[in-house]
XYZ file of C-alpha atoms in Angstrom:
214
model
C -32.798 -79.110 20.708
C -29.936 -76.653 21.044
C -29.904 -72.868 20.750
C -26.707 -70.971 19.900
C -25.922 -67.392 20.896
C -23.074 -66.118 18.731
C -21.711 -62.902 17.286
C -24.046 -61.493 14.642
C -21.552 -61.072 11.808
C -22.601 -62.760 8.569
C -19.310 -64.588 8.192
C -19.461 -65.988 11.753
C -23.046 -67.169 11.366
C -22.369 -68.722 7.956
C -19.296 -70.534 9.264
C -21.210 -72.015 12.198
C -24.110 -73.093 9.984
C -21.735 -74.698 7.507
C -20.019 -76.604 10.317
C -23.329 -77.779 11.771
C -24.540 -78.940 8.362
C -21.803 -81.584 8.359
C -23.117 -83.190 11.560
C -25.492 -86.105 10.822
C -29.056 -85.594 12.031
C -28.667 -81.854 12.691
C -31.175 -79.489 11.104
C -32.340 -75.896 11.445
C -35.313 -75.290 13.709
C -38.510 -74.496 11.852
C -40.184 -71.117 12.282
C -41.996 -71.118 15.628
C -40.752 -74.582 16.564
C -39.537 -73.571 20.035
C -42.948 -72.113 20.833
C -44.773 -75.116 19.380
C -42.724 -77.511 21.501
C -43.412 -75.372 24.571
C -47.147 -75.627 23.827
C -46.956 -79.381 23.219
C -45.265 -79.807 26.611
C -47.796 -77.583 28.454
C -45.232 -74.853 29.073
C -47.270 -72.227 27.199
C -50.943 -71.840 26.332
C -52.488 -70.441 23.151
C -53.034 -66.943 24.559
C -49.371 -66.752 25.587
C -48.279 -67.956 22.148
C -50.439 -65.277 20.561
C -48.730 -62.707 22.779
C -45.297 -63.923 21.650
C -46.376 -63.657 18.006
C -47.729 -60.141 18.581
C -44.487 -59.168 20.323
C -42.437 -60.315 17.341
C -44.636 -58.316 14.962
C -45.017 -55.239 17.212
C -44.093 -51.990 15.472
C -45.083 -49.433 18.115
C -44.622 -49.067 21.871
C -48.325 -49.577 22.591
C -48.322 -52.794 20.565
C -45.232 -53.987 22.433
C -46.743 -53.314 25.854
C -49.964 -55.125 24.960
C -48.040 -58.103 23.588
C -45.780 -58.299 26.678
C -48.793 -58.366 29.009
C -50.387 -61.163 27.009
C -47.109 -63.092 26.674
C -46.737 -62.930 30.474
C -50.111 -64.622 30.901
C -52.501 -61.730 31.580
C -55.284 -63.196 29.438
C -54.570 -66.733 30.633
C -54.936 -65.748 34.277
C -58.231 -64.003 33.579
C -59.665 -66.917 31.585
C -58.399 -69.447 34.114
C -60.027 -67.460 36.900
C -63.329 -67.612 35.038
C -62.959 -71.362 34.532
C -62.223 -71.980 38.209
C -65.197 -69.861 39.225
C -67.498 -71.776 36.858
C -66.336 -75.097 38.330
C -66.939 -73.817 41.864
C -70.434 -72.565 41.035
C -71.292 -75.831 39.317
C -70.105 -77.818 42.328
C -72.189 -75.666 44.673
C -75.369 -75.927 42.613
C -74.933 -79.688 42.201
C -74.483 -80.042 45.952
C -77.612 -77.962 46.496
C -79.599 -80.195 44.130
C -78.318 -83.443 45.647
C -78.392 -82.482 49.331
C -80.839 -79.582 49.577
C -82.907 -81.416 52.191
C -79.933 -82.119 54.430
C -78.997 -79.829 57.275
C -75.430 -79.563 56.004
C -76.453 -77.173 53.198
C -76.494 -73.571 54.341
C -79.508 -71.370 53.689
C -79.292 -69.071 50.690
C -76.789 -71.173 48.732
C -78.890 -71.111 45.566
C -79.374 -67.338 45.780
C -75.661 -66.772 46.328
C -74.743 -69.006 43.378
C -77.118 -67.042 41.131
C -75.554 -63.756 42.231
C -72.017 -65.026 41.617
C -73.011 -66.445 38.227
C -74.481 -63.085 37.227
C -71.279 -61.298 38.268
C -69.252 -63.753 36.206
C -71.530 -63.339 33.185
C -71.285 -59.548 33.498
C -67.484 -59.734 33.619
C -67.355 -61.916 30.493
C -69.847 -59.683 28.689
C -67.829 -56.570 29.544
C -64.687 -58.226 28.237
C -66.376 -59.159 24.957
C -67.869 -55.673 24.555
C -64.531 -53.849 24.631
C -65.184 -52.470 21.109
C -62.304 -54.591 19.701
C -59.661 -52.425 21.376
C -57.024 -55.157 21.297
C -57.687 -55.950 17.642
C -57.576 -52.271 16.693
C -54.309 -51.785 18.568
C -52.861 -54.894 16.952
C -53.883 -54.012 13.385
C -53.811 -50.226 13.662
C -56.445 -47.513 13.399
C -57.490 -47.047 9.763
C -57.717 -43.485 8.419
C -58.635 -42.706 4.805
C -57.872 -39.357 3.161
C -60.729 -38.580 0.769
C -61.633 -35.567 -1.344
C -61.810 -34.246 -4.902
C -58.877 -34.539 -7.346
C -55.884 -32.240 -6.788
C -56.991 -31.286 -3.268
C -53.644 -32.217 -1.681
C -54.436 -35.717 -0.421
C -51.178 -37.272 -1.611
C -49.192 -34.264 -0.387
C -50.773 -34.629 3.051
C -49.924 -38.337 3.144
C -46.303 -37.609 2.256
C -46.115 -34.898 4.922
C -47.493 -37.244 7.575
C -45.140 -40.058 6.559
C -42.191 -37.640 6.185
C -41.209 -39.431 2.988
C -42.369 -39.859 -0.602
C -45.119 -42.470 -0.284
C -47.526 -41.292 -3.002
C -46.814 -39.697 -6.372
C -47.735 -36.011 -6.488
C -48.437 -34.170 -9.746
C -50.722 -31.382 -11.024
C -52.504 -33.906 -13.279
C -55.943 -34.827 -11.928
C -56.392 -38.529 -11.297
C -52.733 -39.321 -10.541
C -53.680 -41.514 -7.578
C -55.803 -44.393 -8.829
C -55.263 -47.221 -6.386
C -55.258 -47.014 -2.596
C -51.802 -46.098 -1.246
C -51.281 -46.706 2.457
C -48.579 -46.388 5.081
C -48.428 -47.095 8.805
C -47.487 -44.282 11.185
C -46.487 -44.398 14.843
C -48.562 -41.753 16.615
C -47.695 -41.618 20.301
C -46.951 -45.337 20.313
C -50.202 -46.262 18.581
C -50.300 -47.576 14.981
C -52.227 -45.484 12.467
C -52.802 -46.859 8.964
C -53.274 -43.853 6.652
C -54.668 -44.459 3.168
C -54.518 -42.090 0.197
C -57.414 -42.614 -2.204
C -58.357 -41.608 -5.718
C -59.896 -38.152 -6.081
C -63.677 -38.279 -5.971
C -65.557 -36.978 -8.987
C -68.746 -38.015 -10.735
C -67.304 -39.039 -14.085
C -64.026 -39.735 -15.842
C -63.096 -41.142 -19.233
C -60.390 -43.243 -17.562
C -61.757 -46.682 -16.641
C -58.898 -47.340 -14.221
C -59.476 -44.035 -12.426
C -63.191 -44.831 -12.060
C -62.302 -48.149 -10.462
C -60.046 -46.291 -8.021
C -62.913 -43.916 -7.205
C -65.206 -46.888 -6.605
C -62.725 -48.417 -4.162
C -62.272 -45.103 -2.368
């Protein structure tokens, strides 16, 4: 496997690729192949690979920082620490069961193992009960703009996005499907959705479907 670092001009890249295509047995690397080979050779674990993928897809500074920490093994070190602790506690409790009557086993070993196991369980439980912070940061915080027709929902979306995302007109029911855009608010992703104006009835079947989805 060989990786080239060349000038980024289209002509230069095309020329190099054309030259390489004439060499027997040479092919382009598949998407993610370098990472897959690193995993196959125990150079990277799954949590690190996930961090690399998140880093590639990061759109905000907060997403980038989270992905860098994970790509550098933050999650792996935590999980590996839990695994090592579990192995140690298991070894201690097995020794207590097998040699509890011998003088070589210190008093209070069982009690200490129970305390350490509870601390470990509490740490895992706290990690799992983080209210999906990592997932929310990765996918973005969802915010829907709802209200009656012609109340300025689409105008607000366009103002927030600083571009023409949704069609704005004085005709009620212009927005029928959900229109969304992702904003960078202080480094955090915010997915803002414009929805159909809410009203009890409409003769337009498509508009009513948009209201149902909203």
